[in-house]
Every structure is written in structure tokens, then in C-alpha cells.
CSV table of C-alpha atoms and ligand atoms in Angstrom, one decimal:
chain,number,residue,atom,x,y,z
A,1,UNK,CA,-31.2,22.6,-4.8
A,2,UNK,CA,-30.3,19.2,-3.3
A,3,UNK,CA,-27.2,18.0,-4.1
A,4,UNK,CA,-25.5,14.3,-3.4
A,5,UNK,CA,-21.6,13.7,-3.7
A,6,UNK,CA,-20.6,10.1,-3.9
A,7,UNK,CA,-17.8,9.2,-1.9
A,8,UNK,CA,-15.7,9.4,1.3
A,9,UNK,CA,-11.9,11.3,0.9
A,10,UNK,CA,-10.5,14.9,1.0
A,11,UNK,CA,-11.4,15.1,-2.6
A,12,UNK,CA,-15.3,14.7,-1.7
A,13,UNK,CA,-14.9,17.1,1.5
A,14,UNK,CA,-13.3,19.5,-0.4
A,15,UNK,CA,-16.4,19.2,-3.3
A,16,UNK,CA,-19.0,19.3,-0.1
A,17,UNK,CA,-17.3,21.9,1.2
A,18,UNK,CA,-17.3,24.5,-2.3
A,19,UNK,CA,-20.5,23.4,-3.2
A,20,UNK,CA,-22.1,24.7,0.0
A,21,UNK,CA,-21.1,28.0,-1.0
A,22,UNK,CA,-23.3,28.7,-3.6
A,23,UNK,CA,-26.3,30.1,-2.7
A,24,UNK,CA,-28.5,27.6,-5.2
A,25,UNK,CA,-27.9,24.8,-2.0
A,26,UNK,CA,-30.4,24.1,0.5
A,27,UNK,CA,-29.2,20.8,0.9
A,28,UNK,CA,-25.9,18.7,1.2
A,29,UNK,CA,-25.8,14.8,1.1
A,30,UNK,CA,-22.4,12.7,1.1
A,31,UNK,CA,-22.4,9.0,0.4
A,32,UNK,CA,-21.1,7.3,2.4
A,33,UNK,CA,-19.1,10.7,3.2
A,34,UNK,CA,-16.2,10.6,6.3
A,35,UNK,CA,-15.9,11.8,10.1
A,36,UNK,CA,-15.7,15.5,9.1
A,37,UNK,CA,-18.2,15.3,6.4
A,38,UNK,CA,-20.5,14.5,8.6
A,39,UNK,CA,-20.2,18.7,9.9
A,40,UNK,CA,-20.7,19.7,6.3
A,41,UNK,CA,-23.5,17.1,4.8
A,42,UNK,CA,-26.2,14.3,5.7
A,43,UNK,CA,-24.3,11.3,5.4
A,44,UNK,CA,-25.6,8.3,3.9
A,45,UNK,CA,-24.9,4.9,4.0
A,46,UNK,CA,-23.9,3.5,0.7
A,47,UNK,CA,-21.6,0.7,-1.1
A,48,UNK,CA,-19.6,2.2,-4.1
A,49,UNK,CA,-18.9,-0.8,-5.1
A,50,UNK,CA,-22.3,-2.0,-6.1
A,51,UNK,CA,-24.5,-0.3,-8.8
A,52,UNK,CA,-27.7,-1.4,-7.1
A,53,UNK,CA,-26.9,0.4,-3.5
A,54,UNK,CA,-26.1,3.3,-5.6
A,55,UNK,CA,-29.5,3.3,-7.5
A,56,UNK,CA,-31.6,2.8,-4.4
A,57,UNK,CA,-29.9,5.4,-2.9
A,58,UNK,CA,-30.2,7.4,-5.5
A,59,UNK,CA,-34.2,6.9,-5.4
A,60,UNK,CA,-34.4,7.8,-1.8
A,61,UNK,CA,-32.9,11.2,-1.7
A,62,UNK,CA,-33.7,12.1,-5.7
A,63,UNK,CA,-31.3,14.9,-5.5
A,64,UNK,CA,-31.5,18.1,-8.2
A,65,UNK,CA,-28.0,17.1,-8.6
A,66,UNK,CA,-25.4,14.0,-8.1
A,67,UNK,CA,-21.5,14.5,-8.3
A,68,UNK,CA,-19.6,11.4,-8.5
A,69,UNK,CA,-16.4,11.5,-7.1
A,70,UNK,CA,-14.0,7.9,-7.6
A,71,UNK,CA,-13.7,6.4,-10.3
A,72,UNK,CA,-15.2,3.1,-9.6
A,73,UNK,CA,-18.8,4.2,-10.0
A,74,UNK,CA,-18.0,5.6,-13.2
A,75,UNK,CA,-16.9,2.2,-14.6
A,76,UNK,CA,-20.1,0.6,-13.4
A,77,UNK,CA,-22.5,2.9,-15.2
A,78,UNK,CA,-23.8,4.9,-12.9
A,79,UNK,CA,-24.2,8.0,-14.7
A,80,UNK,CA,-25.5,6.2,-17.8
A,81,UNK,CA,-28.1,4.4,-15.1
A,82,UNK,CA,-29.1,8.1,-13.5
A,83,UNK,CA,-29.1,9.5,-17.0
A,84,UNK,CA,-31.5,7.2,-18.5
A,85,UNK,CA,-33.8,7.3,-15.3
A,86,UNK,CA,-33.7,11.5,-15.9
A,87,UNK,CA,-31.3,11.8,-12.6
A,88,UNK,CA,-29.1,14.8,-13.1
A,89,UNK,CA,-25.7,13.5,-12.6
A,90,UNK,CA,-22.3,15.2,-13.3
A,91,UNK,CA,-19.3,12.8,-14.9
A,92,UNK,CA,-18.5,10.5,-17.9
A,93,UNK,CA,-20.9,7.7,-18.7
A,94,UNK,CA,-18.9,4.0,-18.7
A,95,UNK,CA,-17.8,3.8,-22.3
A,96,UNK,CA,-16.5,7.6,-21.8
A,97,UNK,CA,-14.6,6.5,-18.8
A,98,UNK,CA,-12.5,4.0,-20.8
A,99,UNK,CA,-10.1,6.7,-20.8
A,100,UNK,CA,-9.3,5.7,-17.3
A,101,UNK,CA,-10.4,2.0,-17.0
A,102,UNK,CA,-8.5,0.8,-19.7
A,103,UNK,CA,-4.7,2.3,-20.2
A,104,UNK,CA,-4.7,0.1,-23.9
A,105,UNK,CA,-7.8,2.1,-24.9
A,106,UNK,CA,-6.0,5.0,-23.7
A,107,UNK,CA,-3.2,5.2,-25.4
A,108,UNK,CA,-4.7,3.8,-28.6
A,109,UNK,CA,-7.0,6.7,-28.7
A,110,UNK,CA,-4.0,8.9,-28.2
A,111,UNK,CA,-2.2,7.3,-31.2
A,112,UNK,CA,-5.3,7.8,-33.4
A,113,UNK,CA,-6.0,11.4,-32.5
A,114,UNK,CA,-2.1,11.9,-32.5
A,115,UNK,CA,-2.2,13.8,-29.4
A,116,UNK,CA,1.6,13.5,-28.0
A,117,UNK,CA,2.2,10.2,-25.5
A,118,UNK,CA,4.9,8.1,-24.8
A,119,UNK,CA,5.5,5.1,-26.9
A,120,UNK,CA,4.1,2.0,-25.9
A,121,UNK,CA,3.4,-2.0,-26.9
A,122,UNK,CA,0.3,-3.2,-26.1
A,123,UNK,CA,1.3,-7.4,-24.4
A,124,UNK,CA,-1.0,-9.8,-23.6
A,125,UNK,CA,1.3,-12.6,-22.8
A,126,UNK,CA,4.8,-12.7,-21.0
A,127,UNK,CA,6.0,-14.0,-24.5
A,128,UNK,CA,4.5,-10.7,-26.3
A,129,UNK,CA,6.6,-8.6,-23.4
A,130,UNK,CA,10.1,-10.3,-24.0
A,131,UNK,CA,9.5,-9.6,-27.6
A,132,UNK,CA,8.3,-5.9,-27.3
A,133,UNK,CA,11.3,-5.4,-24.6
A,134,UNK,CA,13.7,-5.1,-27.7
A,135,UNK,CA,12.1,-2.0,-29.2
A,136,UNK,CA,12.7,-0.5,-25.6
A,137,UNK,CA,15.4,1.5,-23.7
A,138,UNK,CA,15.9,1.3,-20.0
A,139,UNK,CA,14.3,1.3,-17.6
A,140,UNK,CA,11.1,1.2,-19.4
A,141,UNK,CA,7.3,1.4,-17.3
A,142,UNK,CA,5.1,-1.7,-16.9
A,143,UNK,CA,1.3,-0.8,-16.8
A,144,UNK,CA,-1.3,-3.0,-15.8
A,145,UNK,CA,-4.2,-2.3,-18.2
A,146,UNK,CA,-6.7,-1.4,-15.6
A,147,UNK,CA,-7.5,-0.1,-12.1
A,148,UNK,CA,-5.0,-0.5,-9.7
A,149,UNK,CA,-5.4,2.5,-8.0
A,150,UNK,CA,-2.1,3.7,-8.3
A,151,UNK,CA,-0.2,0.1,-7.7
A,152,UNK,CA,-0.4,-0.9,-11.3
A,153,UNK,CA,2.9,1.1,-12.6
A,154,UNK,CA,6.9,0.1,-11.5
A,155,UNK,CA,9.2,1.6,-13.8
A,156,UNK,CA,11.8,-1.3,-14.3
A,157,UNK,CA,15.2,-0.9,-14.8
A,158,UNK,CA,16.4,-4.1,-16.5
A,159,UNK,CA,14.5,-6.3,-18.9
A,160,UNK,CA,14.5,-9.6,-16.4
A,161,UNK,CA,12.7,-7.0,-14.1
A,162,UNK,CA,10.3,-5.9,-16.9
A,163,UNK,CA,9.6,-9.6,-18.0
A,164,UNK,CA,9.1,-10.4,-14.2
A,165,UNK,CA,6.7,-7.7,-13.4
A,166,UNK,CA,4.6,-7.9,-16.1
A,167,UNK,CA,4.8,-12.2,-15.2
A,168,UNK,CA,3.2,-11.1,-11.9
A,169,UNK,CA,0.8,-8.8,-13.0
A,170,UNK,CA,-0.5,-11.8,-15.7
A,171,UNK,CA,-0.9,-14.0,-12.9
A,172,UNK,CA,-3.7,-12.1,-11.4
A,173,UNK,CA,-1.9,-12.0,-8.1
A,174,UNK,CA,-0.1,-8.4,-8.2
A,175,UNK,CA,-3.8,-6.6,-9.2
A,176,UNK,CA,-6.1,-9.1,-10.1
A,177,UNK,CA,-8.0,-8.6,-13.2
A,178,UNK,CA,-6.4,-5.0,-13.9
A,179,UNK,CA,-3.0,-7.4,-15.1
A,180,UNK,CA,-4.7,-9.1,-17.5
A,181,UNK,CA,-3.6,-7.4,-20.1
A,182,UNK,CA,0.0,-5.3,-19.8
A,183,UNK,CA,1.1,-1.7,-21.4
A,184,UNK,CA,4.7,-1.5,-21.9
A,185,UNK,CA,6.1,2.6,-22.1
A,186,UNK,CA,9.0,4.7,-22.6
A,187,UNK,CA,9.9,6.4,-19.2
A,188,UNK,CA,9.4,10.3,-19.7
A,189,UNK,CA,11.4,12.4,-18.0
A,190,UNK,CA,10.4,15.9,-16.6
A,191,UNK,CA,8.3,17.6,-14.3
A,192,UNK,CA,4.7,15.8,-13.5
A,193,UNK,CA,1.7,18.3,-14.3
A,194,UNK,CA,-2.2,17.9,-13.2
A,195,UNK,CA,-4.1,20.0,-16.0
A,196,UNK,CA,-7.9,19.1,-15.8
A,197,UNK,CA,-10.6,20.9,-17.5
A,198,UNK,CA,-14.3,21.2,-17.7
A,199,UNK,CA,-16.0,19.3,-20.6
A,200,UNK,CA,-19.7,19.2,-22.1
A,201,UNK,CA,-18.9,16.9,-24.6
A,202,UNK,CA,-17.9,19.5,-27.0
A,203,UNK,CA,-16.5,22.6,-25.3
A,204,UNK,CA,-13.7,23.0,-22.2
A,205,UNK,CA,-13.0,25.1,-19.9
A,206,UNK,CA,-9.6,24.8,-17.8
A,207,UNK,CA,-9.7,24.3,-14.5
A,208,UNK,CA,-6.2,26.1,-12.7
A,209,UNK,CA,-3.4,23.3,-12.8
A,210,UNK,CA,-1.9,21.5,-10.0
A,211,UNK,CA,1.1,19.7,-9.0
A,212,UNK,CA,0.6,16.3,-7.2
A,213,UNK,CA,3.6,14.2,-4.9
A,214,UNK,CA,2.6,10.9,-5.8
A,215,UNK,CA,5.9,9.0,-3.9
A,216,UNK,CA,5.3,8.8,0.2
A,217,UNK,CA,8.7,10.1,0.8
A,218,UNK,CA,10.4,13.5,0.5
A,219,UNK,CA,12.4,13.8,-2.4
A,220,UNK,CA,10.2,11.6,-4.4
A,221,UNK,CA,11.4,8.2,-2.8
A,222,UNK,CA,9.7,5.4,-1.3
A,223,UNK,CA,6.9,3.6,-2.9
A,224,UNK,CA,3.5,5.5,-5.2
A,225,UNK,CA,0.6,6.5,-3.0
A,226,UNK,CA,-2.7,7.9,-4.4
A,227,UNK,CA,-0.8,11.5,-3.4
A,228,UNK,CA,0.8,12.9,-0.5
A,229,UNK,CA,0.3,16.7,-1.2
A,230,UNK,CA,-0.6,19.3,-4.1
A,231,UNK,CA,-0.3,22.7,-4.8
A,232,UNK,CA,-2.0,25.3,-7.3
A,233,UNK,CA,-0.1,28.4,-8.2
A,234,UNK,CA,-1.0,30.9,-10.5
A,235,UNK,CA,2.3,30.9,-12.9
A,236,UNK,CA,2.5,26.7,-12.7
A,237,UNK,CA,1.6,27.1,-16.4
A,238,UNK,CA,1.5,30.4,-18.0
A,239,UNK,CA,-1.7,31.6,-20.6
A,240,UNK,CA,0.3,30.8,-23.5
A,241,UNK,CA,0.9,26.7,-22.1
A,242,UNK,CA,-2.4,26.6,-20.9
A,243,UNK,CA,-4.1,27.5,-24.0
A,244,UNK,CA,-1.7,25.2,-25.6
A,245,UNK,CA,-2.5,22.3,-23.6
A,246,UNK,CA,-6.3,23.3,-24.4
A,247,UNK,CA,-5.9,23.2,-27.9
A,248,UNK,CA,-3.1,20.4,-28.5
A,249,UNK,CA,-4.6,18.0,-25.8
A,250,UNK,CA,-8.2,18.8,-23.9
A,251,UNK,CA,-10.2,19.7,-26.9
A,252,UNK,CA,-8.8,17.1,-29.3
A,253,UNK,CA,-9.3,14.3,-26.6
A,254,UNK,CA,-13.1,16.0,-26.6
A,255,UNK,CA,-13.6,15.9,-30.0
A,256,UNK,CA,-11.8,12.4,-30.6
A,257,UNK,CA,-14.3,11.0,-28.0
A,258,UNK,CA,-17.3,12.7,-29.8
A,259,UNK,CA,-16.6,11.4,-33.2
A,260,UNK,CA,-15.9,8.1,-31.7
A,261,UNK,CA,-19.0,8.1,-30.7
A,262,UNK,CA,-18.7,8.2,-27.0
A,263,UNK,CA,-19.2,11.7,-25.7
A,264,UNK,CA,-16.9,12.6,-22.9
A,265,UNK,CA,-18.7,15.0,-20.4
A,266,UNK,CA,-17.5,15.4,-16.9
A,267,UNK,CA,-13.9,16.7,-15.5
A,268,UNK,CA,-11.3,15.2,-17.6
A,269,UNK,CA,-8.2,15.1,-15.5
A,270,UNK,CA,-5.2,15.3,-18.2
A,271,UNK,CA,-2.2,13.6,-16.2
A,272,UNK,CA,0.8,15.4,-18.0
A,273,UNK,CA,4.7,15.3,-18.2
A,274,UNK,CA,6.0,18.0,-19.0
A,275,UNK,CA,9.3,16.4,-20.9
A,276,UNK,CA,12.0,18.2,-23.3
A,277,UNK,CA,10.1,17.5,-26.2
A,278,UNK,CA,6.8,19.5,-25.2
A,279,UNK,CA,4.4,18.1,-22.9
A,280,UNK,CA,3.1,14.7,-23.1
A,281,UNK,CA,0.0,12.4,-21.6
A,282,UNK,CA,1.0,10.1,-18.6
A,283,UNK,CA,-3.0,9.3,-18.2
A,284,UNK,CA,-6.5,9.9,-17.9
A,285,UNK,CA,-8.8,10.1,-14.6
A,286,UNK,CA,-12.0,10.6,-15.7
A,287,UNK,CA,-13.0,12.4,-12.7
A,288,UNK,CA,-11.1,15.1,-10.0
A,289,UNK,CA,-8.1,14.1,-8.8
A,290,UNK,CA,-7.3,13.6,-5.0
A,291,UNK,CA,-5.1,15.5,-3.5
A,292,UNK,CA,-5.4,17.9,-6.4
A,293,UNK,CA,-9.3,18.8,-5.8
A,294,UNK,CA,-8.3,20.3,-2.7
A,295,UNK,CA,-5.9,23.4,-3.2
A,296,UNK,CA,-7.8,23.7,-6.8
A,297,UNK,CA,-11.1,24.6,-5.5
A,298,UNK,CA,-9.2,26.6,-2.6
A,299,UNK,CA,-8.4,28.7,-5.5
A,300,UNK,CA,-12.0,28.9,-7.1
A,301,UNK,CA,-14.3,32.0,-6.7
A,302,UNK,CA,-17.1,31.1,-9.1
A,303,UNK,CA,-20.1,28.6,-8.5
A,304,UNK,CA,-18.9,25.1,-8.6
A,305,UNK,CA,-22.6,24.5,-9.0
A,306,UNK,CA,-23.0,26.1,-12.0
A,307,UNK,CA,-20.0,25.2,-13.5
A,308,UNK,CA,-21.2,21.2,-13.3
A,309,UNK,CA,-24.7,22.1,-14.4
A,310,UNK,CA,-23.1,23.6,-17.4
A,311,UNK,CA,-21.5,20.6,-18.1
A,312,UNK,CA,-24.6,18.3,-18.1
A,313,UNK,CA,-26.6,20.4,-20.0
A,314,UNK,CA,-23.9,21.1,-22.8
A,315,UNK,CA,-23.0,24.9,-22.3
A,316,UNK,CA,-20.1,25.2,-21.1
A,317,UNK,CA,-17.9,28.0,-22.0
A,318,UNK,CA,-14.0,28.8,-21.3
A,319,UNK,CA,-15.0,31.6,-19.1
A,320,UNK,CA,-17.2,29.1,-16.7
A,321,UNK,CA,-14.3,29.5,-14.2
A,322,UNK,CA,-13.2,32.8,-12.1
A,323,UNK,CA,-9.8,31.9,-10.3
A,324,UNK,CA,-8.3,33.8,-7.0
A,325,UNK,CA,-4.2,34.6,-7.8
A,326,UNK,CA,-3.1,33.8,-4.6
A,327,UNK,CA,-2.2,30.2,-3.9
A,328,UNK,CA,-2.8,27.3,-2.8
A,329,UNK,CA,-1.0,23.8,-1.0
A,330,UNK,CA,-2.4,20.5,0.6
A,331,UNK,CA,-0.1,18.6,2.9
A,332,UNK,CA,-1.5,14.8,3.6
A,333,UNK,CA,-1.2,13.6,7.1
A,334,UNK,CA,-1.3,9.6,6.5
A,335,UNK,CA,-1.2,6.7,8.7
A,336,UNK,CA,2.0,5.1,9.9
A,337,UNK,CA,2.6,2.4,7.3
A,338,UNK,CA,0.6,3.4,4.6
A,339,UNK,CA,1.1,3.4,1.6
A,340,UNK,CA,1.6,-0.8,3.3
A,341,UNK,CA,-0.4,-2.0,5.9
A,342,UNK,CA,-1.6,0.6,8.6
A,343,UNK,CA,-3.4,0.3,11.9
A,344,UNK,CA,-6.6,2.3,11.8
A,345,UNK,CA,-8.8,3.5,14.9
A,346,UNK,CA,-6.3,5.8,16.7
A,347,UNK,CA,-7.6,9.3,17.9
A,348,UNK,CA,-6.9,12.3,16.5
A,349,UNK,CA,-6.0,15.6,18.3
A,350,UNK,CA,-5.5,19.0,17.4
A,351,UNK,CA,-7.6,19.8,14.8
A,352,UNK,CA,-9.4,22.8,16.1
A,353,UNK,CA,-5.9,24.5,16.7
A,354,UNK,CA,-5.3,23.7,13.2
A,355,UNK,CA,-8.5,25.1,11.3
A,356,UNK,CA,-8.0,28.6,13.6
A,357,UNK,CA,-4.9,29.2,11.8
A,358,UNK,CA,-5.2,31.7,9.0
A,359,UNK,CA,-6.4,30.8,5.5
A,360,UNK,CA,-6.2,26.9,6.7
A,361,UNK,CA,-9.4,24.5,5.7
A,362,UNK,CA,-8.4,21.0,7.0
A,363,UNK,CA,-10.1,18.6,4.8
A,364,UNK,CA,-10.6,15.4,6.0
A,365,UNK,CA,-10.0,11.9,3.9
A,366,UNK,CA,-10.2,8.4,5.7
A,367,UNK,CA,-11.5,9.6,9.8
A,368,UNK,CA,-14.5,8.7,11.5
A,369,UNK,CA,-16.3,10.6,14.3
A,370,UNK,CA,-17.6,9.3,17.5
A,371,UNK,CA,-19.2,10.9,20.7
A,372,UNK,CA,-17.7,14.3,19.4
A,373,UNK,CA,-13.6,12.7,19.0
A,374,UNK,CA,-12.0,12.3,15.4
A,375,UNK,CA,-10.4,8.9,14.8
A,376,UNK,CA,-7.8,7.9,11.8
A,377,UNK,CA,-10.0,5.3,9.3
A,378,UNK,CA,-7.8,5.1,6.4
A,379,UNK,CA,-4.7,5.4,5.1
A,380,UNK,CA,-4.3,8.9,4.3
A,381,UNK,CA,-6.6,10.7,6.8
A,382,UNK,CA,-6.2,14.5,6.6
A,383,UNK,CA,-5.6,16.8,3.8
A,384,UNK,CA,-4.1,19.9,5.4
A,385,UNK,CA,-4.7,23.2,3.3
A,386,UNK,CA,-3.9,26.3,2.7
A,387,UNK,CA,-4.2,29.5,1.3
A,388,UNK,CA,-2.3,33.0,0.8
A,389,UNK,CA,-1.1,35.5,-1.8
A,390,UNK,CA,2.4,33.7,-2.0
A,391,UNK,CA,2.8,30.3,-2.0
A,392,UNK,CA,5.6,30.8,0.5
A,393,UNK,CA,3.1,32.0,3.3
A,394,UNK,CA,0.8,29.2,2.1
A,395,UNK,CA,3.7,26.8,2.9
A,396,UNK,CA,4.0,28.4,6.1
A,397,UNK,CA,0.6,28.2,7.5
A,398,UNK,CA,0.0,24.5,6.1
A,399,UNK,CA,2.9,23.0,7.9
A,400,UNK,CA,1.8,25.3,11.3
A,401,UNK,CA,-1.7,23.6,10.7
A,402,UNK,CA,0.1,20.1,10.3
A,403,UNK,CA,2.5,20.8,13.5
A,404,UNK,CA,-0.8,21.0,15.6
A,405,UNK,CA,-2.6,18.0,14.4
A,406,UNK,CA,-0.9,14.9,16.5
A,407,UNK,CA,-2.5,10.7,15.8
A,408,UNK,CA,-0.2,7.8,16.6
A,409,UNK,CA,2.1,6.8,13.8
A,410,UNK,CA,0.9,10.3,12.0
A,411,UNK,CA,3.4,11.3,8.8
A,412,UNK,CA,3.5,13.5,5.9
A,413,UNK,CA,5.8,15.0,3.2
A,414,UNK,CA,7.6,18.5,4.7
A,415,UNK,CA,8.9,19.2,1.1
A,416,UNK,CA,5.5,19.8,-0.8
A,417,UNK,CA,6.0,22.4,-3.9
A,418,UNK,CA,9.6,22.6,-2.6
A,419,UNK,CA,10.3,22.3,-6.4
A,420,UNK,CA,8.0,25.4,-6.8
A,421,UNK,CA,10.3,27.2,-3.9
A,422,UNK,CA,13.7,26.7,-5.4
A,423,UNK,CA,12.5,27.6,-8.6
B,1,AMP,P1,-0.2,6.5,-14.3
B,1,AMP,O1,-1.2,5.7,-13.4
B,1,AMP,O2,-0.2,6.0,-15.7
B,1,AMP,O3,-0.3,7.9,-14.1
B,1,AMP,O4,1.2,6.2,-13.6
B,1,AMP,C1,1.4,6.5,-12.2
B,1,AMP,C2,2.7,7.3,-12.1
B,1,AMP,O5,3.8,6.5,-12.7
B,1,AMP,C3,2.8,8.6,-12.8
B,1,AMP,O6,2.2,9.6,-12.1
B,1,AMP,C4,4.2,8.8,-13.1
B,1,AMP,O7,4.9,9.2,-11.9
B,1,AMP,C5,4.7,7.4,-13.4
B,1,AMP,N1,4.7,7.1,-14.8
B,1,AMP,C6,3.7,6.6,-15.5
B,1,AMP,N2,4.0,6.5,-16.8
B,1,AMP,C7,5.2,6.9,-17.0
B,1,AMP,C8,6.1,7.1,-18.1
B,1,AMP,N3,5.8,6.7,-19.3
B,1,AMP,N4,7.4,7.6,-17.8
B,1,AMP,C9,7.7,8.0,-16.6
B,1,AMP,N5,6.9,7.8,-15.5
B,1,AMP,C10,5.7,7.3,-15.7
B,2,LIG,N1,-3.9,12.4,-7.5
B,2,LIG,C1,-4.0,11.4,-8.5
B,2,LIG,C2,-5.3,10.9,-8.7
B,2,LIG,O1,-6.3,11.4,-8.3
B,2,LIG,O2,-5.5,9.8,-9.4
């Protein structure tokens, strides 16, 4: 089989990198892929940003089978355009991925289906915000209604700041057209939880859950990033919460979207907080998460091949998956600056001393490769992972594998599932 992934971060390496395992692939293409893509995968230029690049790539290489891997292709249509030209494609079709694309849709749907959410006021004015505030306790969490990738939440703690926000994000200059519309929430308290599964459109199958660290600073401080760091441990959530959050979440979101009339096939990433009232939905990706995808399929030992395949052709079953116990943690190394502005361009070192240690795969995010030398390209540029029966000696070898990678300005979290560790 010939297999294309769309995109360029650690969450696409780490998808290259599992799906070259099965023995069903002859052939790995990324698009436009990253500096240590390029070892695993023909790389390909593409823009993911245009529907029309996408296609024509898509009818040069004709893979058996296309894996899309951000979210923004999802929202253009791409799978309903490779679908319709009989293109094998794994992920949501457009009006499926309203789960993601529009938080109002979102937590409509969740009302309707009565799956448990945080309650929220819909505004499409700064008038309609001041009014709403009144039904809220502090702080309470602005939401622009679209993408933002990641920058379209504060949590406010007064209702001048609230009003003021939400003024920012209507004037189109805080996230442009994602502020158009605002989502006002109660702010949840509790542990944050990744739980994604596997859907056909009908059936799921959970994938292992994960634990992101979404602020850039230990301690959860300092701004949101699009993740610092994960980790995948077998007790995170035990049988009985899992099949709970299959049954009181996952499959009624499945079936909701079915009946609806817009059949949700693809990974549906179920972002979760874990409060004192049960768990509850923060949001939807509509694709893997990143850093998540990372120490997840570190922990998977059946065909991730397969497993998509089932998906597309509506079979999937909640056995699709066969986990290792042992666990799993990726540490981001980002650029100085970033999650603000960054310098890009700076070489890295160190990364061979790194992989060598044991159970480490370093996955690599925004880097470019030139005349043999890794340079940084992005803001975060490494996802650092490892392996091991406890997640102590995972911890261990990650932050040995980090100590030996060195680029100017380099950072990263040194307190990833430290949660996990005092527990
Ligand atoms: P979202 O894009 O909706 O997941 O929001 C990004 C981050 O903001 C989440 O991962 C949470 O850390 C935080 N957040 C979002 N909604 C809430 C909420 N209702 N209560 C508390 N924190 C929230
Ligand atoms: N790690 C969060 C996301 O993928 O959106």
C-alpha cells in the first residue's frame, strides 16, 4: 500500500513513523512533512491551506490511503472532495468537523444529546455578552466561536475583563473571523483529560487516554500553547471510566451526529475535564491531537493501518486496538519565545545522542534539514519520547534524551505528568 499523511508536526512524524510498521506499506509520503520526516517518507510539496494544492496533489501520487492530520483541511472539505473522487481518505467530512470548527455548534449539539458540558451563552454582540455575564459566576471562559488554534480561550476573572475580551475578539483583531461570534462558559475545575476514540460512523473503539500540558510554563503558568508535553499511562482512566466515557460521551456524540444526519467518521478527540460532578466536555478536535498522538501510538501494538481502514469502510470494532502496559511521555523542546514571537533557523545538536538512549523515539515538529544538519523551523520543534514499564523510568529517559539535544533559546516543561508522580 501507498499511504499519504497531510501535514508537517510531531503529531504527523509520529503517524509516519507507526504506520511504517505495518507490513501492508510499501510506500510513505508526507505533505509537506518536516526535517526528520524527510528520513521516514517522500516529502512533498503542498499548501494546507488551499483545497486545490491538496487535490492535485492528491492526483499525482493517488495513494491506497490519505491520513489527514490538522484540522484545517478538514474544514475545507477535503475528505468530502477525495471521497467523492473514490480517494480513500481517513477523517471527518466538513459538516462532520463542525464539532471542531464551530464551538456554538458544539455545545448546541451537546445540549441536544444531553451529553454533560459546561454551561454556556451563545453572544453575538458585546451587548448580548454584558447581558449573559449576569447568569455567570467568576471568572467565567470567553470562546471565540472558531479556529484559533488554541488563542481563542482566556478565562476572565471579572466581568469588565469578560466584556473586554469578547469586545476584542468581535473586532476581528484578536482572531479574525474565529471572533465573530463568542461562547461564553462556566470555568470547570478538575484535572484535564485527552480521551479520543476510533469511529466508523456508528461504532468506537478507544484509543488509550492521554494527558496534555497545554500552559508553556511548569506548574501550568504562562500563556496556552498547542501543548508542551503528554503522557499515556495505563491506570490514567480505569476499565470502569473508560467504558463510561464510551457510553455516556463517544457513542452518543456518534450516534447524535448520525441521526443528525452528518456521519462522524474519523478520530474523535473528546477534550474532557474531569470535574467533581463526573466528567465533562471542554471540546472537540476532529482529528489526533498533538502532543497526544505521540506517547499514544508509543503505546500501540496493533496495525494503525488497519485500524483507519476500518474506519473508512464502516467496521470497526472495540477490539480494533491492542495496547502495550508500559508507558509512555513526550517532552516538547520549543523555541525561545514561543508561544510569542520566536527566531527560527538556529541549528540543532544532539539528536543522535538522544535517539541512542533506551526506549527514546525523538519525533520531530517544526525543523528543517539541510546538507545533513537539523535546523529549528517552528515554534515547538521536537517532541521528545519515551517509553518504559513505569512511567517513572519513562520520565527518566525523556529528560536524559532532552538534556542532550542543545538549539539557541531551546526550552521545555521539566514537570510533565509530575501530577501522575505525586499521585
Ligand atoms: P478549548 O479550546 O475549548 O479546549 O480550550 C482550551 C483550554 O482552555 C482547555 O484545554 C482548558 O484548559 C481551558 N478551558 C476551556 N474551557 C474551559 C472551561 N469551561 N473551564 C475551564 N477551563 C476551560
Ligand atoms: N493537544 C491539543 C490539540 O491537539 O488540539
Amino acid at each position: 500500500m501507498r499511504i499519504l499523511v497531510l501535514g508537517n508536526g510531531g503529531r504527523e512524524h509520529a503517524l509516519v513513523w507507526k504506520l511504517r510498521q505495518s507490513p501492508r506499506v510499501s510506500k510513505m509520503y508526507c505533505a509537506p512533512g518536516n526535517g526528520g520526516i524527510v528520513d521516514e517518507a517522500e516529502c512533498l510539496p503542498v499548501d494546507l491551506k488551499s483545497l486545490d494544492s491538496i487535490l492535485t496533489l492528491g492526483q499525482q501520487v493517488r495513494p491506497d490511503l490519505t491520513v489527514v492530520g490538522p484540522e484545517l483541511p478538514l474544514m475545507l472539505g477535503v475528505v468530502d472532495e477525495f471521497t467523492r473522487r473514490g480517494w480513500p481518505v481517513f477523517g471527518p467530512t466538513k459538516a462532520a468537523a463542525q464539532l471542531e470548527s464551530s464551538k456554538s455548534f458544539a455545545k448546541e449539539f451537546l445540549q441536544r444529546h444531553r451529553i454533560p458540558t459546561a454551561a454556556y451563552a451563545i453572544c453575538d454582540s458585546v451587548d448580548e455578552v454584558r447581558e449573559a455575564l449576569s447568569h455567570f459566576h467568576l471568572p467565567v471562559v470567553v470562546k471565540a466561536d472558531g479556529l484559533a488554534a488554541g488563542k481563542g480561550v482566556v478565562i476572565a476573572a471579572s466581568k469588565e475583563e469578560a466584556a473586554s475580551v469578547a469586545a476584542e475578539m468581535f473586532s476581528g483583531k484578536m482572531v479574525g473571523d474565529a471572533g465573530a461570534r463568542v461562547v461564553l462558559e462556566e470555568c470547570l475545575k478538575g484535572d484535564e483529560l485527552s480521551f479520543l476514540v476510533l469511529s466508523d460512523g456508528e461504532r468506537v473503539a478507544p484509543l488509550v487516554a492521554a494527558q496534555d500540558h497545554k500552559r508553556v510554563g511548569a506548574g501550568d503558568t504562562g500563556p496556552n500553547t498547542g501543548g508542551m508535553g503528554a503522557y499515556s499511562t495505563a491506570d490514567i482512566v480505569d476499565d470502569t471510566m473508560r467504558d463510561w466515557l464510551v457510553h455516556h460521551i463517544a457513542k452518543p456524540v456518534v450516534e447524535g451526529m448520525k441521526a443528525e444526519g452528518a456521519e462522524y467518521k474519523g478520530i474523535l478527540y473528546c477534550g474532557l475535564m474531569m470535574t467533581a460532578r463526573g466528567p465533562m466536555v471542554l471540546e472537540f478536535n476532529c482529528r489526533f491531537g498533538d502532543p497526544e498522538t505521540q506517547p499514544i501510538l508509543m503505546r500501540l501494538e496493533s496495525d494503525l493501518v488497519d485500524a483507519l481502514e476500518a474506519s473508512i469502510e464502516g467496521r470497526v470494532s472495540e477490539g480494533d486496538f491492542k495496547w502495550s502496559t508500559d508507558a509512555s511521555v513526550c517532552v516538547v523542546m520549543a523555541s525561545g519565545g514561543y508561544p510569542g514571537t520566536f527566531e527560527m533557523g538556529k541549528k540543532i545538536s544532539g539528536l543522535d545522542e538522544a535517539a541512542a538512549v533506551d526506549g527514546v523515539k525523538v519525533f520531530h515538529a517544526g525543523t528543517s534539514k539541510r546538507d545533513g544538519e537539523f535546523y529549528t523551523a517552528g515554534g515547538r520543534v521536537l517532541g521528545v519520547s519515551a517509553r518504559a514499564t513505569e512511567l517513572e523510568t519513562a520520565l527518566q529517559r525523556v529528560y536524559q534524551a532532552c538534556g542532550k539535544i542543545g538549539f539557541d533559546g531551546a526550552h521545555y516543561r521539566r514537570d510533565i505528568a509530575g501530577r501522575a508522580m505525586k499521585r
